[in-house]
Amino acid sequence: MGKFFEQKLKVETIKNGYILPLKKGKGGVIDSNKDFINLSYHNGEFFKFGGTYNIPKHVEFVDDTIIYLGVFIKQWGHFILDSLSRAWFINTFSSYQREKIKVAFIKKDKPISGNYLEALKLLGIEENNIVEVDKPVKYRKIIIPQMAMNAKHEYNNEYPKIFKTMISNAKIKDIVVPKKIYLSRTHLRKARKNEFGEINIENNFRLNEYSTIHPEEKSLVEQIAIFQKSKEIVCLNGSIPFNVVFSNPSLKLIIINKTSIPHLNIKALLKMEKITPVYLNGYIEPFNNFPKTLGDGPFILTFSPDLVKYFNARNYKYTNDNGLTKVIYIKYTIACFKFLIKDCLRKMRTELYTIGS
């Protein structure tokens, strides 16, 4: 996990080539003969895609050079792992050159905005030079960098440089950060629907002078400052600890597991940054086969015996209540039923599509 690969990353230039959006697992870059360029294949942990398909006879031609950065995924962890995997190539340009270069992402669903856009700006890319491809486009020249992180969580030494560039461009000198921080998910809309009980864990850390911060309410520069300047950070396992790519080497990181499902991809980033976290279990799983995935849940979070032991070892204050209520169990059960219904409908749609095709 987190194996380092040393070989020099490849870069391929295609003249009069096409960028194809996603279509039934295919898409990427094809050359003037409409042959797929293997280097543009997306070998990601989240999903894989690549290949050619029939395109219209009349395709928009853009008389410009563009750097192909792959697919934009609006999910923070996979944005870091997948969408930025080719962005190492931006570091080969001077600051002056970066203001002029144009980059292309395949648009998967949602547009690039918020902290995702801020991340690209911190790499020196101008907002007006970011293209989101949602239809086939032909370019005078397409530059395709190799992915610096792959599905096996192997990374090249160019990959961490992406985040070092962001750190150096972030102006964090005057940002004040608490020494001990609890990064909470309780304000996240998705978390409110399928994560139950975190507030009790959060409150117990607050009793011991941990400041609660909701990272999604902070700019990326502020989040970088948090991981650069704080002494200790506590957070649930999920997308939040992916910001370890912005951490200082002396950071003490406590990660609270919200499920028995192992979270493998974060381990590659922890190894890359030489951060050894403290893992604590803070969950119960009343039903077999739930949660289904790390992302979908649902989850019940609790001030568990594991957390009690950790607090006792440090003479921390805490309430004796584990936070588990009838309301939490009811909400969790309803969330499980909703998931089963959605999963059933999804399978039906897939079967109907297969029969009709």
Short mmCIF file of C-alpha atoms in Angstrom, two decimals:
data_model
loop_
_atom_site.label_atom_id
_atom_site.label_comp_id
_atom_site.label_asym_id
_atom_site.label_seq_id
_atom_site.Cartn_x
_atom_site.Cartn_y
_atom_site.Cartn_z
CA MET A 1 0.00 0.00 0.00
CA GLY A 2 1.44 3.35 -1.05
CA LYS A 3 4.26 1.84 -3.10
CA PHE A 4 6.58 4.35 -4.76
CA PHE A 5 7.48 3.99 -8.45
CA GLU A 6 10.55 5.78 -9.74
CA GLN A 7 10.42 5.65 -13.53
CA LYS A 8 10.14 8.93 -15.38
CA LEU A 9 6.55 9.81 -16.16
CA LYS A 10 5.59 9.82 -19.81
CA VAL A 11 4.16 12.72 -21.79
CA GLU A 12 2.61 12.27 -25.22
CA THR A 13 1.68 15.01 -27.69
CA ILE A 14 -1.11 14.47 -30.21
CA LYS A 15 -1.65 16.80 -33.15
CA ASN A 16 -5.19 17.33 -34.45
CA GLY A 17 -6.56 14.93 -31.87
CA TYR A 18 -9.90 14.72 -30.12
CA ILE A 19 -10.98 14.73 -26.48
CA LEU A 20 -14.04 12.54 -25.96
CA PRO A 21 -16.37 12.85 -22.95
CA LEU A 22 -17.50 9.81 -20.99
CA LYS A 23 -19.85 7.44 -22.79
CA LYS A 24 -20.59 3.92 -21.52
CA GLY A 25 -17.15 3.56 -19.94
CA LYS A 26 -15.32 5.02 -22.91
CA GLY A 27 -13.73 8.39 -23.57
CA GLY A 28 -10.34 10.09 -23.36
CA VAL A 29 -8.08 11.17 -26.20
CA ILE A 30 -8.01 9.85 -29.77
CA ASP A 31 -5.63 10.86 -32.56
CA SER A 32 -6.39 12.25 -36.01
CA ASN A 33 -7.05 8.69 -37.23
CA LYS A 34 -9.53 8.30 -34.37
CA ASP A 35 -7.40 5.68 -32.62
CA PHE A 36 -7.45 5.69 -28.83
CA ILE A 37 -4.34 6.98 -27.05
CA ASN A 38 -3.54 4.49 -24.30
CA LEU A 39 -1.80 7.08 -22.12
CA SER A 40 -5.17 8.83 -21.70
CA TYR A 41 -6.74 5.72 -20.15
CA HIS A 42 -8.01 6.51 -16.66
CA ASN A 43 -6.61 3.87 -14.32
CA GLY A 44 -8.19 5.22 -11.17
CA GLU A 45 -9.13 3.79 -7.81
CA PHE A 46 -12.66 5.20 -8.08
CA PHE A 47 -13.36 3.91 -11.57
CA LYS A 48 -11.66 3.15 -14.87
CA PHE A 49 -12.52 4.30 -18.36
CA GLY A 50 -11.05 4.73 -21.81
CA GLY A 51 -11.65 3.94 -25.44
CA THR A 52 -13.06 5.35 -28.62
CA TYR A 53 -16.57 5.44 -30.00
CA ASN A 54 -18.35 6.88 -33.02
CA ILE A 55 -18.28 10.67 -33.05
CA PRO A 56 -20.21 13.13 -35.24
CA LYS A 57 -18.74 14.07 -38.61
CA HIS A 58 -18.72 17.73 -37.69
CA VAL A 59 -16.82 18.35 -34.46
CA GLU A 60 -15.79 21.73 -33.08
CA PHE A 61 -12.13 22.50 -33.84
CA VAL A 62 -10.13 24.62 -31.41
CA ASP A 63 -6.88 25.99 -32.82
CA ASP A 64 -5.01 25.73 -29.55
CA THR A 65 -2.71 23.60 -27.39
CA ILE A 66 -4.34 22.04 -24.35
CA ILE A 67 -3.12 19.80 -21.51
CA TYR A 68 -5.37 16.82 -20.84
CA LEU A 69 -5.84 16.28 -17.08
CA GLY A 70 -8.41 13.48 -17.21
CA VAL A 71 -11.79 13.42 -15.50
CA PHE A 72 -13.12 15.87 -12.90
CA ILE A 73 -14.66 14.04 -9.93
CA LYS A 74 -16.54 16.26 -7.46
CA GLN A 75 -15.68 14.19 -4.39
CA TRP A 76 -12.73 15.53 -2.43
CA GLY A 77 -10.82 12.30 -1.84
CA HIS A 78 -11.09 11.14 -5.43
CA PHE A 79 -10.38 14.63 -6.73
CA ILE A 80 -7.03 14.41 -4.93
CA LEU A 81 -6.34 10.83 -6.02
CA ASP A 82 -7.80 10.79 -9.53
CA SER A 83 -8.45 14.26 -10.91
CA LEU A 84 -5.08 15.72 -9.87
CA SER A 85 -3.03 12.67 -10.84
CA ARG A 86 -1.85 14.25 -14.11
CA ALA A 87 -1.48 17.77 -12.68
CA TRP A 88 2.21 17.18 -11.85
CA PHE A 89 2.93 18.32 -15.40
CA ILE A 90 1.88 21.87 -14.48
CA ASN A 91 4.98 22.07 -12.26
CA THR A 92 7.20 21.79 -15.34
CA PHE A 93 6.13 25.29 -16.41
CA SER A 94 7.36 28.58 -15.01
CA SER A 95 4.94 30.85 -13.13
CA TYR A 96 4.73 33.07 -16.20
CA GLN A 97 3.95 30.13 -18.48
CA ARG A 98 1.24 28.79 -16.15
CA GLU A 99 -0.82 31.92 -16.67
CA LYS A 100 -1.13 31.03 -20.35
CA ILE A 101 -1.49 27.25 -20.42
CA LYS A 102 -4.92 25.73 -20.93
CA VAL A 103 -6.06 22.51 -19.33
CA ALA A 104 -8.99 20.20 -20.08
CA PHE A 105 -11.02 17.96 -17.81
CA ILE A 106 -13.72 15.58 -18.93
CA LYS A 107 -16.89 16.71 -17.22
CA LYS A 108 -18.40 13.76 -15.35
CA ASP A 109 -21.42 15.44 -13.77
CA LYS A 110 -21.00 18.62 -11.73
CA PRO A 111 -18.96 21.68 -12.81
CA ILE A 112 -15.65 22.69 -11.25
CA SER A 113 -16.28 25.22 -8.50
CA GLY A 114 -15.51 26.09 -4.88
CA ASN A 115 -12.42 24.52 -3.33
CA TYR A 116 -11.92 22.34 -6.41
CA LEU A 117 -11.46 25.46 -8.49
CA GLU A 118 -9.32 27.04 -5.76
CA ALA A 119 -7.02 23.98 -5.86
CA LEU A 120 -6.39 24.50 -9.57
CA LYS A 121 -5.78 28.19 -9.03
CA LEU A 122 -3.21 27.36 -6.35
CA LEU A 123 -1.39 25.34 -9.02
CA GLY A 124 -1.16 28.56 -11.03
CA ILE A 125 -3.89 27.78 -13.55
CA GLU A 126 -6.11 30.68 -14.57
CA GLU A 127 -9.85 30.05 -14.22
CA ASN A 128 -10.49 31.16 -17.81
CA ASN A 129 -8.00 28.54 -19.02
CA ILE A 130 -9.85 25.58 -17.49
CA VAL A 131 -12.01 23.72 -20.02
CA GLU A 132 -14.66 21.18 -19.08
CA VAL A 133 -15.32 18.85 -22.01
CA ASP A 134 -18.88 17.58 -22.31
CA LYS A 135 -18.89 16.96 -26.07
CA PRO A 136 -16.22 15.77 -28.55
CA VAL A 137 -13.74 18.55 -29.33
CA LYS A 138 -10.81 18.57 -31.75
CA TYR A 139 -7.63 20.46 -30.78
CA ARG A 140 -4.59 21.52 -32.76
CA LYS A 141 -2.41 19.92 -30.10
CA ILE A 142 -3.23 17.82 -27.02
CA ILE A 143 -0.57 17.12 -24.38
CA ILE A 144 -1.23 14.00 -22.28
CA PRO A 145 0.77 13.54 -19.05
CA GLN A 146 0.88 10.09 -17.44
CA MET A 147 -1.05 9.58 -14.19
CA ALA A 148 1.23 9.94 -11.16
CA MET A 149 -1.08 7.89 -8.91
CA ASN A 150 -2.75 4.69 -10.05
CA ALA A 151 -5.42 2.22 -8.95
CA LYS A 152 -2.88 0.19 -6.96
CA HIS A 153 -2.10 3.34 -4.92
CA GLU A 154 1.38 3.45 -6.41
CA TYR A 155 2.68 7.01 -6.72
CA ASN A 156 5.54 8.74 -8.47
CA ASN A 157 7.76 11.31 -6.74
CA GLU A 158 6.14 13.99 -8.93
CA TYR A 159 2.78 13.42 -7.24
CA PRO A 160 3.48 15.00 -3.80
CA LYS A 161 5.01 18.01 -5.57
CA ILE A 162 1.48 18.92 -6.72
CA PHE A 163 0.48 19.65 -3.13
CA LYS A 164 3.77 21.29 -2.20
CA THR A 165 3.06 23.80 -4.98
CA MET A 166 -0.38 24.50 -3.54
CA ILE A 167 1.08 24.99 -0.06
CA SER A 168 3.73 27.40 -1.33
CA ASN A 169 1.12 29.43 -3.24
CA ALA A 170 -1.35 29.56 -0.34
CA LYS A 171 -0.99 32.71 1.72
CA ILE A 172 -1.44 31.34 5.23
CA LYS A 173 0.99 33.49 7.23
CA ASP A 174 -1.71 35.56 8.93
CA ILE A 175 -4.24 32.75 9.42
CA VAL A 176 -4.58 31.82 13.11
CA VAL A 177 -5.22 28.12 13.79
CA PRO A 178 -6.05 26.37 17.12
CA LYS A 179 -3.46 23.92 18.38
CA LYS A 180 -5.97 21.09 18.89
CA ILE A 181 -8.79 20.65 16.38
CA TYR A 182 -11.75 18.34 15.90
CA LEU A 183 -12.80 18.36 12.23
CA SER A 184 -16.53 17.65 12.22
CA ARG A 185 -18.84 16.28 9.54
CA THR A 186 -22.02 17.20 11.42
CA HIS A 187 -22.86 20.13 9.12
CA LEU A 188 -22.52 18.10 5.92
CA ARG A 189 -25.87 17.48 4.26
CA LYS A 190 -24.93 13.95 3.21
CA ALA A 191 -23.64 13.11 6.69
CA ARG A 192 -26.88 14.25 8.29
CA LYS A 193 -28.70 11.70 6.15
CA ASN A 194 -26.54 8.64 6.75
CA GLU A 195 -24.17 9.28 9.68
CA PHE A 196 -25.71 9.22 13.15
CA GLY A 197 -24.10 9.96 16.51
CA GLU A 198 -20.95 11.92 15.70
CA ILE A 199 -22.05 14.88 17.81
CA ASN A 200 -21.44 12.91 21.02
CA ILE A 201 -17.85 12.13 19.99
CA GLU A 202 -17.35 15.75 18.98
CA ASN A 203 -18.69 17.06 22.30
CA ASN A 204 -16.36 14.86 24.34
CA PHE A 205 -13.32 16.15 22.48
CA ARG A 206 -14.61 19.68 22.97
CA LEU A 207 -14.60 19.05 26.74
CA ASN A 208 -10.83 18.72 26.44
CA GLU A 209 -10.12 22.03 24.66
CA TYR A 210 -10.39 20.75 21.09
CA SER A 211 -11.80 23.43 18.80
CA THR A 212 -14.53 22.20 16.44
CA ILE A 213 -14.12 23.19 12.80
CA HIS A 214 -16.32 22.19 9.86
CA PRO A 215 -13.80 21.96 6.98
CA GLU A 216 -16.36 22.24 4.16
CA GLU A 217 -17.16 25.73 5.47
CA LYS A 218 -13.53 26.82 5.05
CA SER A 219 -11.67 27.87 1.93
CA LEU A 220 -8.93 25.56 0.69
CA VAL A 221 -6.31 28.08 1.84
CA GLU A 222 -7.82 27.95 5.35
CA GLN A 223 -7.82 24.14 5.24
CA ILE A 224 -4.17 24.15 4.21
CA ALA A 225 -3.42 26.45 7.15
CA ILE A 226 -5.19 24.02 9.50
CA PHE A 227 -3.04 21.07 8.41
CA GLN A 228 0.12 23.16 8.26
CA LYS A 229 -0.17 24.95 11.60
CA SER A 230 -2.17 22.80 14.04
CA LYS A 231 -0.43 20.42 16.44
CA GLU A 232 -3.19 17.81 16.64
CA ILE A 233 -6.18 16.99 14.44
CA VAL A 234 -9.00 14.53 15.17
CA CYS A 235 -11.39 13.50 12.39
CA LEU A 236 -13.57 10.68 11.14
CA ASN A 237 -12.18 8.38 8.50
CA GLY A 238 -13.40 9.53 5.08
CA SER A 239 -12.55 12.50 2.87
CA ILE A 240 -11.30 14.80 5.65
CA PRO A 241 -7.98 13.01 6.29
CA PHE A 242 -7.12 13.28 2.58
CA ASN A 243 -5.96 16.78 3.47
CA VAL A 244 -2.93 15.08 4.99
CA VAL A 245 -1.29 15.96 1.66
CA PHE A 246 -1.10 19.51 3.07
CA SER A 247 0.18 18.56 6.53
CA ASN A 248 3.33 19.50 8.39
CA PRO A 249 5.55 16.49 9.23
CA SER A 250 5.04 16.86 13.01
CA LEU A 251 1.24 16.73 12.87
CA LYS A 252 -0.44 14.33 15.29
CA LEU A 253 -3.43 12.85 13.48
CA ILE A 254 -6.18 10.83 15.18
CA ILE A 255 -8.52 9.07 12.75
CA ILE A 256 -11.79 7.63 14.07
CA ASN A 257 -13.06 4.71 12.03
CA LYS A 258 -16.79 4.85 11.29
CA THR A 259 -16.98 1.31 9.87
CA SER A 260 -15.18 -2.03 9.84
CA ILE A 261 -14.60 -1.64 6.08
CA PRO A 262 -10.90 -0.82 5.59
CA HIS A 263 -10.10 2.54 4.04
CA LEU A 264 -7.11 1.63 1.91
CA ASN A 265 -6.49 4.63 -0.33
CA ILE A 266 -5.84 7.04 2.55
CA LYS A 267 -2.95 4.82 3.67
CA ALA A 268 -1.02 5.62 0.50
CA LEU A 269 -1.20 9.34 1.25
CA LEU A 270 -0.26 8.84 4.90
CA LYS A 271 2.78 6.84 3.85
CA MET A 272 3.67 9.47 1.26
CA GLU A 273 3.57 12.23 3.89
CA LYS A 274 5.28 10.06 6.54
CA ILE A 275 2.37 10.54 8.94
CA THR A 276 1.53 7.66 11.29
CA PRO A 277 -1.97 8.29 12.65
CA VAL A 278 -3.66 6.91 15.74
CA TYR A 279 -6.67 4.84 14.64
CA LEU A 280 -9.64 4.53 17.00
CA ASN A 281 -12.88 2.65 16.34
CA GLY A 282 -15.97 4.76 16.97
CA TYR A 283 -18.84 2.77 15.49
CA ILE A 284 -21.28 -0.08 15.88
CA GLU A 285 -22.80 -2.11 13.01
CA PRO A 286 -26.18 -3.59 14.11
CA PHE A 287 -27.10 -5.18 10.77
CA ASN A 288 -25.15 -7.67 8.67
CA ASN A 289 -23.98 -6.33 5.28
CA PHE A 290 -24.31 -2.69 6.41
CA PRO A 291 -22.75 -0.36 5.66
CA LYS A 292 -22.42 -1.35 2.02
CA THR A 293 -19.51 0.94 1.16
CA LEU A 294 -17.27 3.54 2.78
CA GLY A 295 -19.14 6.31 0.99
CA ASP A 296 -22.76 5.20 1.05
CA GLY A 297 -23.09 4.04 4.65
CA PRO A 298 -25.23 4.30 6.65
CA PHE A 299 -23.16 4.57 9.83
CA ILE A 300 -23.81 4.65 13.57
CA LEU A 301 -21.11 6.52 15.45
CA THR A 302 -20.64 6.16 19.17
CA PHE A 303 -18.31 7.09 22.00
CA SER A 304 -17.01 3.53 22.00
CA PRO A 305 -14.93 1.53 24.50
CA ASP A 306 -11.96 2.24 22.23
CA LEU A 307 -12.45 5.99 22.69
CA VAL A 308 -13.07 5.58 26.43
CA LYS A 309 -9.74 3.75 26.75
CA TYR A 310 -7.97 6.49 24.78
CA PHE A 311 -9.49 9.21 26.95
CA ASN A 312 -8.69 7.41 30.21
CA ALA A 313 -5.05 6.96 29.18
CA ARG A 314 -4.79 10.75 28.83
CA ASN A 315 -6.93 11.69 31.82
CA TYR A 316 -9.39 13.38 29.49
CA LYS A 317 -12.88 14.35 30.65
CA TYR A 318 -15.87 12.66 29.03
CA THR A 319 -19.53 11.93 29.63
CA ASN A 320 -20.57 8.39 30.50
CA ASP A 321 -23.27 8.44 27.83
CA ASN A 322 -22.24 6.59 24.64
CA GLY A 323 -24.70 8.69 22.65
CA LEU A 324 -26.80 5.77 21.39
CA THR A 325 -30.50 6.61 21.49
CA LYS A 326 -33.69 5.08 20.11
CA VAL A 327 -33.91 7.96 17.65
CA ILE A 328 -30.47 7.09 16.24
CA TYR A 329 -31.43 3.43 15.80
CA ILE A 330 -34.69 4.41 14.08
CA LYS A 331 -32.96 6.83 11.70
CA TYR A 332 -30.28 4.25 10.94
CA THR A 333 -32.88 1.55 10.19
CA ILE A 334 -34.81 3.88 7.87
CA ALA A 335 -31.57 4.80 6.09
CA CYS A 336 -30.78 1.11 5.56
CA PHE A 337 -34.24 0.49 4.06
CA LYS A 338 -33.85 3.50 1.76
CA PHE A 339 -30.52 2.16 0.56
CA LEU A 340 -32.04 -1.25 -0.19
CA ILE A 341 -34.87 0.35 -2.17
CA LYS A 342 -32.47 2.54 -4.19
CA ASP A 343 -30.20 -0.44 -4.83
CA CYS A 344 -33.14 -2.53 -6.01
CA LEU A 345 -34.33 0.23 -8.38
CA ARG A 346 -30.80 0.67 -9.73
CA LYS A 347 -30.52 -3.05 -10.50
CA MET A 348 -33.92 -2.99 -12.24
CA ARG A 349 -32.85 -0.06 -14.42
CA THR A 350 -29.63 -1.87 -15.31
CA GLU A 351 -31.51 -5.03 -16.28
CA LEU A 352 -34.01 -3.07 -18.40
CA TYR A 353 -31.18 -1.23 -20.12
CA THR A 354 -29.40 -4.54 -20.86
CA ILE A 355 -32.56 -6.07 -22.30
CA GLY A 356 -33.24 -3.01 -24.47
CA SER A 357 -29.72 -2.70 -25.85
#
